Coordinates of C-alpha atoms and ligand atoms in Angstrom, one line a residue:
X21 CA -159.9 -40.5 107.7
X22 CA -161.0 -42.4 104.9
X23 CA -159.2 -39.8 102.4
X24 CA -156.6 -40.8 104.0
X25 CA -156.3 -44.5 104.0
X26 CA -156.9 -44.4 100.2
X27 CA -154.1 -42.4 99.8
X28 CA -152.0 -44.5 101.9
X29 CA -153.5 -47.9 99.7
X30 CA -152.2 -46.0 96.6
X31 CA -149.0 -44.5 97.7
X32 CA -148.4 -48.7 98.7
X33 CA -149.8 -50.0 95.6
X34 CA -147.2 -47.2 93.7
X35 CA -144.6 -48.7 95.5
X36 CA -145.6 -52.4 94.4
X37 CA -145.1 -51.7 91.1
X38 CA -142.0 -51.3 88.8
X39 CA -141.5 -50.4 85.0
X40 CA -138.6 -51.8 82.6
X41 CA -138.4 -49.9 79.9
X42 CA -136.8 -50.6 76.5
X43 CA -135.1 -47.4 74.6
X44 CA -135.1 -47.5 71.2
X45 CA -138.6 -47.4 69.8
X46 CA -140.5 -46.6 73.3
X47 CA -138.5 -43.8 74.6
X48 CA -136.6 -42.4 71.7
X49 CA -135.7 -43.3 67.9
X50 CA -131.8 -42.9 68.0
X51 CA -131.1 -39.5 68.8
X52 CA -135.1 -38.7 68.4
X53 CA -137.6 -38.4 71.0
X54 CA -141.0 -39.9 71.1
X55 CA -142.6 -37.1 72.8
X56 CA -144.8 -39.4 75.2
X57 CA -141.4 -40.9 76.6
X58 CA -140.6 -37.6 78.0
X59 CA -144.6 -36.6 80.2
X60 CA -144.0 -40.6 81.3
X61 CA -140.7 -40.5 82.7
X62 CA -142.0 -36.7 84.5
X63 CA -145.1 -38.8 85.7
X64 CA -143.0 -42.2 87.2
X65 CA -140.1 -39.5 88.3
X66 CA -142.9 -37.4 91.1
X67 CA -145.5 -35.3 89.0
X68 CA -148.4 -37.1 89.8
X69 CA -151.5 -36.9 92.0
X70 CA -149.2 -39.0 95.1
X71 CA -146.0 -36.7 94.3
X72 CA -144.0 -40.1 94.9
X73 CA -141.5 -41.8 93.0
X74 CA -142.6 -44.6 91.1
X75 CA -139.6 -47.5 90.4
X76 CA -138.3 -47.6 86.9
X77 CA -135.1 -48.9 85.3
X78 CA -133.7 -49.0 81.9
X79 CA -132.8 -51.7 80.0
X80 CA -131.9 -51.7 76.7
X81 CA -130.2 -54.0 74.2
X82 CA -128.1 -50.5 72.9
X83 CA -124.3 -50.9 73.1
X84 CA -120.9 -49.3 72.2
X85 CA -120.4 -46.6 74.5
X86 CA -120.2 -46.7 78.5
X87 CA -123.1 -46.1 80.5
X88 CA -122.1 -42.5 81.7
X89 CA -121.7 -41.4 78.0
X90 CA -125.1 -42.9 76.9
X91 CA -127.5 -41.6 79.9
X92 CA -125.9 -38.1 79.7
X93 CA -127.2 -38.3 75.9
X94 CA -130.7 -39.3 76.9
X95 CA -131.4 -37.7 80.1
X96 CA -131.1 -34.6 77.6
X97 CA -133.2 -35.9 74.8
X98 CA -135.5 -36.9 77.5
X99 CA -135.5 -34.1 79.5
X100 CA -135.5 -36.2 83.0
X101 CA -132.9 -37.0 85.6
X102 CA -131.7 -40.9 84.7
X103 CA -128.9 -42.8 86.7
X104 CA -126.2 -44.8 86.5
X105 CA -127.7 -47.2 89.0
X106 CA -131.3 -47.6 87.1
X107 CA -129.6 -48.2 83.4
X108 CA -128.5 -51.5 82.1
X109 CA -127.0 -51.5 78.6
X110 CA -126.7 -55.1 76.2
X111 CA -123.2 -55.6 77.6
X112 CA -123.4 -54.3 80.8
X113 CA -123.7 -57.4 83.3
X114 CA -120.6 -58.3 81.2
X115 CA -118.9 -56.5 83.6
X116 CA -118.8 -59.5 86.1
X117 CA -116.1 -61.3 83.5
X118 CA -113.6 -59.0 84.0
X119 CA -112.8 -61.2 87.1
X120 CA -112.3 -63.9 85.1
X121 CA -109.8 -63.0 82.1
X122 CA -107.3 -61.0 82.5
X123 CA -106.4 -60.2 78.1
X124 CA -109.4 -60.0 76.4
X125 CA -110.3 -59.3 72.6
X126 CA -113.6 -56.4 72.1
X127 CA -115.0 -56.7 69.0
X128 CA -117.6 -54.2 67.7
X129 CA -118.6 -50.3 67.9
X130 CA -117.7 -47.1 66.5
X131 CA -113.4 -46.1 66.9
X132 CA -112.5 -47.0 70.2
X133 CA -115.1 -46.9 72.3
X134 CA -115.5 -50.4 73.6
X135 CA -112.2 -50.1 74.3
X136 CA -113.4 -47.4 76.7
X137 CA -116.1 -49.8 77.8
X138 CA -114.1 -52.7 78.8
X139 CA -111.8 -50.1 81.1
X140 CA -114.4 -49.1 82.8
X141 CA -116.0 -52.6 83.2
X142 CA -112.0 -53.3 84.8
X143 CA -110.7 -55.1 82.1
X144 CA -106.7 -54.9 82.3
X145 CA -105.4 -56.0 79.2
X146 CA -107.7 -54.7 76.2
X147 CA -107.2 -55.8 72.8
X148 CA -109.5 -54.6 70.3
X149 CA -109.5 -56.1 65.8
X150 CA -107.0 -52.5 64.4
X151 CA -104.2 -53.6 67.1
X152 CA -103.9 -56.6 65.6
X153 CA -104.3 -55.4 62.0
X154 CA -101.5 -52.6 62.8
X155 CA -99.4 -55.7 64.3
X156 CA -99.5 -57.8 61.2
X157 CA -101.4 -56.0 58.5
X158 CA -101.2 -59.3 56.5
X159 CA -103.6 -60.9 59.0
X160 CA -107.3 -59.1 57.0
X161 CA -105.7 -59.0 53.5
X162 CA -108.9 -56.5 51.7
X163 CA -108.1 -54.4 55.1
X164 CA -107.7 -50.7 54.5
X165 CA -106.1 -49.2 57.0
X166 CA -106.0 -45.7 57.4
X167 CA -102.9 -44.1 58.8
X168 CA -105.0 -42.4 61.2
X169 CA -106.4 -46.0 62.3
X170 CA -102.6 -46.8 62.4
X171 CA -101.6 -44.1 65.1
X172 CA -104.8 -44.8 67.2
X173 CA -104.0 -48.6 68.0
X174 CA -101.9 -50.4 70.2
X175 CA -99.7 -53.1 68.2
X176 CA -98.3 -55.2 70.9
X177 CA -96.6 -59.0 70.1
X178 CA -99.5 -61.0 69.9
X179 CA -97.6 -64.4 68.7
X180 CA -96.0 -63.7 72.8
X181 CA -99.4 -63.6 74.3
X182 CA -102.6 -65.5 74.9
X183 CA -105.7 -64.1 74.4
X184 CA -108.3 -65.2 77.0
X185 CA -111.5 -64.8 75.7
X186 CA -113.5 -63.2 73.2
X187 CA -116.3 -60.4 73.8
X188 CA -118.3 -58.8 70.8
X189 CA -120.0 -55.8 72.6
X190 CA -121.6 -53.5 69.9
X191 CA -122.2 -54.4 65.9
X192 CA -119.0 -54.9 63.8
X193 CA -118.0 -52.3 61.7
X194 CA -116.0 -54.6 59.9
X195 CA -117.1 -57.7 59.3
X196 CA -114.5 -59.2 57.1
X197 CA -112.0 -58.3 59.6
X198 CA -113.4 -59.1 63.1
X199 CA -114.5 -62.2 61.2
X200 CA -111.3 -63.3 60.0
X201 CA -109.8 -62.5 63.2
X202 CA -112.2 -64.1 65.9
X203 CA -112.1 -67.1 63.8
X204 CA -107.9 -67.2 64.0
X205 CA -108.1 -66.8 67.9
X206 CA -111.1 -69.6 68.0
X207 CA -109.1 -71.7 66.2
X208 CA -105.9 -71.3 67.8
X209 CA -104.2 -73.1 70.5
X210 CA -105.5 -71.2 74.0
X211 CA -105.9 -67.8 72.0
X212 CA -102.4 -67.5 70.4
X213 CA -102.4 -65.8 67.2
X214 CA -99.8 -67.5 64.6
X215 CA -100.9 -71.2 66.2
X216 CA -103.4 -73.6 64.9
X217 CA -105.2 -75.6 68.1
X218 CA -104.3 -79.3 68.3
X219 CA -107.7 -80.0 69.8
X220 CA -110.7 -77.8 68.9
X221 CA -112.8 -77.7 71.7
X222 CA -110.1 -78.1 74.7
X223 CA -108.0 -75.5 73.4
X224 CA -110.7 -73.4 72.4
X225 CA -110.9 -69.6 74.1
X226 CA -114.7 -68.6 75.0
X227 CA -116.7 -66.1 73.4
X228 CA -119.4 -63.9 74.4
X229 CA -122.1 -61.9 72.8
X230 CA -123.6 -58.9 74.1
X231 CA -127.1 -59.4 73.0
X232 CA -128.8 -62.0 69.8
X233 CA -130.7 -59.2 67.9
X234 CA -131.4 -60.6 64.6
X235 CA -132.0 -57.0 63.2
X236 CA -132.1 -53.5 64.1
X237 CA -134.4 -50.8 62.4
X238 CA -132.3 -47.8 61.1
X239 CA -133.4 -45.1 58.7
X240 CA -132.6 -47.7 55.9
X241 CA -136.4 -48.3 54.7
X242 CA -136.2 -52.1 56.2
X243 CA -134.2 -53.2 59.6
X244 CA -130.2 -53.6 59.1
X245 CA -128.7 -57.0 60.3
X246 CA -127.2 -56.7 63.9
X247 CA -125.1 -58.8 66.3
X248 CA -127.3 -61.8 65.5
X249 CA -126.8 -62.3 62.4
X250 CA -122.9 -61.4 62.6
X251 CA -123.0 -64.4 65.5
X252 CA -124.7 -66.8 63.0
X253 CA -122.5 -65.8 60.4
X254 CA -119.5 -67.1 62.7
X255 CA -121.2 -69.8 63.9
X256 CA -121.7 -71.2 60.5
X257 CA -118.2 -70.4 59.6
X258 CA -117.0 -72.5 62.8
X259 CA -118.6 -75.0 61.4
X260 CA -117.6 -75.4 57.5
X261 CA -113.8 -75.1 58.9
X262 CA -113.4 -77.3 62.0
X263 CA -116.8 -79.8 61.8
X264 CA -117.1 -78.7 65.4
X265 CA -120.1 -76.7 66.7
X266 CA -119.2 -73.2 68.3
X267 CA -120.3 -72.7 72.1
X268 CA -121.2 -69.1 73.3
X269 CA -122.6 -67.1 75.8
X270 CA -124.8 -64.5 74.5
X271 CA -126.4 -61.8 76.8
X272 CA -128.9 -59.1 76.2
X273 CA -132.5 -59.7 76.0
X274 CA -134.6 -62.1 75.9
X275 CA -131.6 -64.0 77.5
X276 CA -132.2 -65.3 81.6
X277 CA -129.3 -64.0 82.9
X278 CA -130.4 -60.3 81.5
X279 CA -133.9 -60.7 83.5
X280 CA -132.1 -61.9 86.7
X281 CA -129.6 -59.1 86.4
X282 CA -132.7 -56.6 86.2
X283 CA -134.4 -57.9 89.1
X284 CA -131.0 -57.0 90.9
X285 CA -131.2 -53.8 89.8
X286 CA -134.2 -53.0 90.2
X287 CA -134.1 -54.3 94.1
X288 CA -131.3 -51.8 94.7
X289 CA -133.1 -48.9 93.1
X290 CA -136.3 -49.5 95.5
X291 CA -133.6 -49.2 98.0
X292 CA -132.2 -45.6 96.6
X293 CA -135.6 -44.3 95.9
X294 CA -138.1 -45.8 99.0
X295 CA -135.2 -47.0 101.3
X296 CA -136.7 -50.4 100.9
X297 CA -134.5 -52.9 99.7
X298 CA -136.9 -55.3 97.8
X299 CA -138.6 -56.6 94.9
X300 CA -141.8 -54.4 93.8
X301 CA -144.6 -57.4 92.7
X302 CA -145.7 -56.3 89.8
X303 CA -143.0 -55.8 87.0
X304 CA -144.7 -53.9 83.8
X305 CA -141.8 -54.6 80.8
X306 CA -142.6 -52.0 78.3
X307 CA -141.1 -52.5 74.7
X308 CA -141.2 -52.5 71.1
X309 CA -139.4 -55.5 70.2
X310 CA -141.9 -58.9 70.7
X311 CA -138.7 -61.0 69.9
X312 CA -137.1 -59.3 72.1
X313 CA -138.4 -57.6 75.1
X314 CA -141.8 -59.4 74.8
X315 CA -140.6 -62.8 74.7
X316 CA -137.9 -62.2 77.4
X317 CA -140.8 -60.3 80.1
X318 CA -143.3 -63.1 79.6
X319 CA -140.4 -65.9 80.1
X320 CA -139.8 -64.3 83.4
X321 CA -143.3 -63.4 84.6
X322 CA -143.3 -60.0 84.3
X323 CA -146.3 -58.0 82.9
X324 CA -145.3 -57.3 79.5
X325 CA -146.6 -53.8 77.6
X326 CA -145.8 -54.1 73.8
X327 CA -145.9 -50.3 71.7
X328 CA -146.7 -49.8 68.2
X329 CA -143.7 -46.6 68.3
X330 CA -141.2 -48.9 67.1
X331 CA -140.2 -52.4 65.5
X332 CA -144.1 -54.2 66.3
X333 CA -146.3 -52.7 63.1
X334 CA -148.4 -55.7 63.3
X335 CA -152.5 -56.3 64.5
X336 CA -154.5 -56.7 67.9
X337 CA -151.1 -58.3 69.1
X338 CA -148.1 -60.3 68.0
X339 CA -148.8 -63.6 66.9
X340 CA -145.9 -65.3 67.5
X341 CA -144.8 -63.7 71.3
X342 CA -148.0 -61.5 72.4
X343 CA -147.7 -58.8 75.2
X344 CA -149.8 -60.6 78.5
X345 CA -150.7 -57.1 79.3
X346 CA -152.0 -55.6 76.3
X347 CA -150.9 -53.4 73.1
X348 CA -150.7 -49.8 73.6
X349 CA -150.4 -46.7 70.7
X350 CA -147.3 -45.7 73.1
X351 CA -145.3 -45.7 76.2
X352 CA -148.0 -43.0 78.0
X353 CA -151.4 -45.0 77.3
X354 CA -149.2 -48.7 78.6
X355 CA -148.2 -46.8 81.4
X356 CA -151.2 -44.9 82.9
X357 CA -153.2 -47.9 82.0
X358 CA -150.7 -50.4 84.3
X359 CA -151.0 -47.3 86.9
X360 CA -154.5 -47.3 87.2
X361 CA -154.1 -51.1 87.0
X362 CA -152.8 -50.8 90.8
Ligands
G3P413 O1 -130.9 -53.6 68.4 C1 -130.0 -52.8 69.3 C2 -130.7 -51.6 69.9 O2 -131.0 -50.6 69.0 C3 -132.0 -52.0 70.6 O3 -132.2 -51.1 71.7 O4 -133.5 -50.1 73.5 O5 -134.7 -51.3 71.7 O6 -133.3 -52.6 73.4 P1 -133.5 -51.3 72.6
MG414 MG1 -136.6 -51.4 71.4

């Protein structure tokens, strides 16, 4: 019957469609809700006139903890099922590199929770800034460290081993001393603390940077400087002390590889949800962040969606990277509006 073959065109059309969403600033504020997140995840997750599943990942420039820790936090804030399998964090397609070097140095977060991170991302041999300040205590001279700090590291000899490469995965907590110390191993020979690099650039170990964010809004009345700025800071540094520019891999939106990794994801989810392993046409990006998620969605043809519940305050659109798909008030009005757009 005709009743029919409209429902059969719209339960097609539901699953041609996909939605990317940012956290911070569409679905939640830190720990906060934004109450529309939690009526559009029911909607996409069944409770709608179709009863189907529509396809939605996360994907989120957030860091510091691993992904089981983080989407047990929101599915709770949120009050809807999320999985492992449809969340991407800044640093999690860093996982790959843990083929690639074997000791590696984790800068950033709160305690030791990166270091938690990199083992579950397979890393073997984790070396995170307070091992090497309890090794040699000398190495970040204005460094307190706590005797609490003291019993939590892992000293090991570092002038006996090389450090491979370099991976800041959440915002330094310290800057003076991650500083001091990723510019030692960057400037050593093949990641060797206690040696100075005959040539700059040969000898030079790699470092990677979970995501570029410039800033990051907090409950400070303007946005606090994040991995960005902390990455420009070094770069800069690099500079005034070996006249060589600093290389780097940074991931993370607006970054390709993030996009490409998404589209992955994304492919596999259709597979878990509609047992149909492909790319839904229509991508709808919704975020907060023109510089961010805006910029990164258009770059990569997806249907961007930009909210006014987080960093955007500004007019009709952004001037410098608008949404292709309009401004919405929140989350809810950019996604029944892309749903009805199907
Ligand atoms: O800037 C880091 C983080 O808070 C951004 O998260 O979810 O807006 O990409 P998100
Ligand atoms: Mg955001």
């Amino acid at each position: 019957s005709q009743v029919q073959d409209i429902e059969s065109v719209k339960v097609k059309a539901a699953k041609d469609m996909a939605f990317v969403f940012d956290i911070d600033g569409v679905l939640v504020h830190g720990d906060r809700l934004i109450p529309e997140g939690k009526r559009t995840l029911e909607i996409l997750n069944g409770d709608n006139e179709l009863g189907i599943k529509i396809p939605h990942i996360f994907l989120t420039n957030g860091s510091g903890k691993p992904e089981a820790a983080r989407i047990d936090q929101l599915s709770k804030i949120l009050h809807n099922p999320i999985h492992l399998d449809q969340f991407i964090q800044s640093h999690t397609p860093m996982r790959a590199l843990s083929e690639y070097y074997e000791t590696v140095l984790v800068v950033g977060g709160e305690g030791y929770k990166c270091r938690e991170v990199a083992e579950h991302y397979g890393f073997k041999n984790i070396v995170v800034p307070n091992d090497i300040v309890a090794w040699d205590q000398t190495i970040a001279p204005y460094r307190q460290f706590t005797a609490e700090e003291k019993a939590t590291s892992r000293p090991r000899d570092f002038s006996k081993m090389n450090i491979d490469a370099i991976m800041v995965f959440s915002d330094s907590r310290d800057y003076a001393t991650d500083m001091q110390i990723i510019m030692d191993l960057l400037r050593s020979e093949n990641g060797r603390l206690g040696t100075m690099a005959k040539d700059p650039i040969s000898q030079r170990i790699p470092i990677y940077f979970s995501q570029g964010d410039m800033l990051c809004p907090t409950e400070h009345w303007t946005p606090r400087m994040s991995q960005g700025t902390f990455r420009i800071g070094l770069e800069a540094m690099y500079k005034a002390l070996t006249g060589e520019e600093l290389e780097r891999v940074v991931y993370g939106k607006p970054e390709l590889a993030t996009y490409k990794y998404a589209d992955e994801v994304i492919t596999s989810w259709m597979e878990t949800i509609h047992q149909e392993e492909k790319l839904p046409k229509n991508i709808y990006m919704i975020g907060d962040n023109p510089a961010s998620d805006i910029i990164g969605g258009n770059n990569y043809g997806w249907n961007t969606c930009l909210v006014r519940t987080g960093v955007f305050q500004g007019g009709d659109n952004d001037e410098n990277n608008p949404a292709n798909f309009g401004v919405f008030t929140n989350v809810l009005e950019a996604v029944k509006t892309a749903v009805k757009n199907e």
